[in-house]
Amino acid sequence: MTRTAGFDRHSGSREMARRVSVGEVEPDHFLEEALARAREADSGTDALGIFLSLSRKGSGGGQVDGLLAGVPVAVKDNLCTRELPTTCASRILEGYLSPFEATVVRRLREAGGRVVGKTNMDEFAMGSSTENSGYRPTRNPRDSARVPGGSSGGSAAAVAAGIVPCAFGSDTGGSVRQPASFCGVVGIKPTYGRVSRYGLVAFASSLDQVGTFGATVEDATRLLQAVAGHDPRDSTSSERAVPDWLGALDSGVEGLTVGVPEEYFTDELDSEVDRVCREALERLREAGARIREISLPHTRYAVPTYYILAPAEASSNLARYDGVRYGVRAPEAESIEGVYEESRTRGFGEEVVRRIMLGTFALSAGYYDAYYGRAQKVRSLIAGDFERVWEAGVDVVFTPTSPTPAFRLGERTRDPVSMYLSDIYTVTANLAGIPGISLPVGAVEGLPVGGQFLAPMWEEARMLGAAHTLEALLEGTPPRGNEAGRNGGGR
């Protein structure tokens, strides 16, 4: 069953903001429509399971002439909000209300945006299918028998179902781009440090990034434009000025050198996904891009490297959930050790426990150098692969986002390794700290296929321009403004 209805994707956030700004509709008009669509999508026997909580009607705020004036936005449930619970889809945080809100949520409101609700996710962002939620799985609006991807599956599904034109997710190893691919929407992971992580519940701090979803490249870019920039409350936040990314969307691909890594087009890639991606590359070539075969030789080590580093950081970050300071507390525990053990056993799901154990082992005495220390060295090698490609004159890299289209619910829940391999093409960007974007480039048997652009650190403008142009080419509309400058203006 396919569930996609709602607003016209071609008149999404930009048109909504215009209509609110000129007074054509009331500031909460689109919020109320989105709330109605959200309730419908999550009701009945075929509920999609997209939201964990919804805002009240009339709970908007901010400017009525801002970049997101009146635009309804879904927020992943690991971003702190004051008036809605922040549970990370975990029973250990059931009902938890944060005393503060994430910087990106505050900036969303300041730009006039409206929070529709908090979206379902894999517990503590650990998963690739949103089946690891402590509450219920999310279904893919394109085919409700299939997963939406993860861990930001609820946010991707909210956009795919036409409830909102854009949404927040988080991307630690592909958790924005992979669900964007599965649901047929756009997902952006910016450069590490470009967007504040203040108020993002930590999974793996050196990898986590707030990202954005959109029905189109422009929608996802508009949300990113509104919230990016330095935040003194995040020590990893860059002081670099944020360029005019919206203005750079029309930069075109004439003369752009697009690298195609041989390690991403192997026998492990579904043959039909391979075909769709190569057809997209041909459209870029026809539009004036130069297509160059390249090599990123350490790609084969990316998944094992990620699944040492991320669980190691998670085991440290999740130590704070002990039943003492906040969250679920086992009432029958008779000692402090009992509080810790019983609260964590009751509150954490199977996948979270698995990763805590993996991470604790990798950091333990006698194994630290063999696992965590070595993984850090391989991470540097993976980043070095990209540096050499940029130095050789490649402007952006193009790859499939995922090796397959969306798989069926329950298909991989008993096979963690198979599930982890869903992120094989996305984890490299997190390990290297570079920006990436996934956009729909075709379909296989009616299921969306995503293509991914990667760019050098801080070069989101170049990546977004290429993605916007490819989006236009695939939709049969001529790309605009090929004569425009590639990097756009600063602000």
CSV table of N, CA and C in Angstrom, one decimal, residues 52-53 77 84-98 123-124 134-136 321 326-329 343 346-348:
chain,number,residue,atom,x,y,z
A,52,LEU,N,5.8,10.4,17.4
A,52,LEU,CA,5.6,9.9,18.8
A,52,LEU,C,4.9,10.9,19.7
A,53,SER,N,4.9,12.2,19.3
A,53,SER,CA,4.0,13.2,19.9
A,53,SER,C,3.8,14.3,18.9
A,77,ASP,N,13.0,12.9,17.3
A,77,ASP,CA,12.8,12.8,18.8
A,77,ASP,C,14.1,12.7,19.6
A,84,LEU,N,7.3,19.4,24.2
A,84,LEU,CA,7.0,18.1,23.8
A,84,LEU,C,8.1,17.1,24.4
A,85,PRO,N,7.8,15.9,24.7
A,85,PRO,CA,8.8,15.0,25.2
A,85,PRO,C,9.9,14.7,24.3
A,86,THR,N,11.1,14.5,24.8
A,86,THR,CA,12.2,14.0,24.1
A,86,THR,C,12.6,12.7,24.6
A,87,THR,N,12.2,11.6,23.8
A,87,THR,CA,12.4,10.3,24.3
A,87,THR,C,13.5,9.5,23.6
A,88,CYS,N,14.0,10.0,22.5
A,88,CYS,CA,14.9,9.2,21.6
A,88,CYS,C,14.3,7.8,21.3
A,89,ALA,N,13.0,7.7,21.3
A,89,ALA,CA,12.2,6.5,21.0
A,89,ALA,C,12.7,5.4,22.0
A,90,SER,N,13.1,5.8,23.2
A,90,SER,CA,13.5,4.8,24.2
A,90,SER,C,12.6,4.8,25.4
A,91,ARG,N,12.3,3.6,25.9
A,91,ARG,CA,11.5,3.5,27.2
A,91,ARG,C,12.3,4.2,28.3
A,92,ILE,N,13.6,4.2,28.3
A,92,ILE,CA,14.3,4.8,29.4
A,92,ILE,C,14.1,6.3,29.6
A,93,LEU,N,13.6,7.0,28.5
A,93,LEU,CA,13.3,8.4,28.6
A,93,LEU,C,11.8,8.7,28.4
A,94,GLU,N,11.0,7.7,28.6
A,94,GLU,CA,9.6,7.8,28.4
A,94,GLU,C,9.0,9.0,29.2
A,95,GLY,N,8.4,9.9,28.4
A,95,GLY,CA,7.8,11.1,29.1
A,95,GLY,C,8.7,12.2,29.5
A,96,TYR,N,10.0,12.1,29.2
A,96,TYR,CA,11.0,13.1,29.6
A,96,TYR,C,10.8,14.4,28.9
A,97,LEU,N,10.7,15.5,29.7
A,97,LEU,CA,10.6,16.9,29.1
A,97,LEU,C,11.9,17.6,29.4
A,98,SER,N,12.5,18.1,28.3
A,98,SER,CA,13.8,18.8,28.5
A,98,SER,C,13.5,20.2,29.0
A,123,GLU,N,15.9,3.6,18.4
A,123,GLU,CA,16.2,4.0,19.7
A,123,GLU,C,17.6,4.6,19.8
A,124,PHE,N,17.7,5.8,20.3
A,124,PHE,CA,19.0,6.5,20.5
A,124,PHE,C,19.7,6.6,19.1
A,134,GLY,N,11.5,2.0,20.6
A,134,GLY,CA,11.0,1.4,21.8
A,134,GLY,C,9.5,1.4,21.9
A,135,TYR,N,8.8,2.0,20.9
A,135,TYR,CA,7.4,2.2,20.9
A,135,TYR,C,6.7,1.4,19.7
A,136,ARG,N,7.1,1.6,18.5
A,136,ARG,CA,6.5,0.9,17.4
A,136,ARG,C,7.4,1.2,16.2
A,321,TYR,N,22.6,7.3,31.6
A,321,TYR,CA,21.2,6.8,31.8
A,321,TYR,C,21.3,5.7,32.8
A,326,TYR,N,17.7,11.1,35.7
A,326,TYR,CA,16.4,11.4,35.0
A,326,TYR,C,16.1,10.1,34.3
A,327,GLY,N,14.9,10.0,33.7
A,327,GLY,CA,14.5,8.8,33.0
A,327,GLY,C,13.9,7.8,33.9
A,328,VAL,N,13.7,6.6,33.3
A,328,VAL,CA,13.1,5.5,34.1
A,328,VAL,C,13.9,5.0,35.2
A,329,ARG,N,13.3,4.7,36.4
A,329,ARG,CA,14.0,4.2,37.5
A,329,ARG,C,13.3,3.0,38.0
A,343,SER,N,17.3,-0.5,36.0
A,343,SER,CA,16.8,0.6,35.2
A,343,SER,C,17.3,0.5,33.7
A,346,ARG,N,15.6,-2.6,31.9
A,346,ARG,CA,14.2,-2.3,31.6
A,346,ARG,C,14.1,-1.2,30.5
A,347,GLY,N,15.0,-0.2,30.5
A,347,GLY,CA,14.8,0.9,29.6
A,347,GLY,C,15.4,0.8,28.3
A,348,PHE,N,16.5,0.0,28.1
A,348,PHE,CA,17.2,-0.1,26.8
A,348,PHE,C,16.7,-1.3,26.0
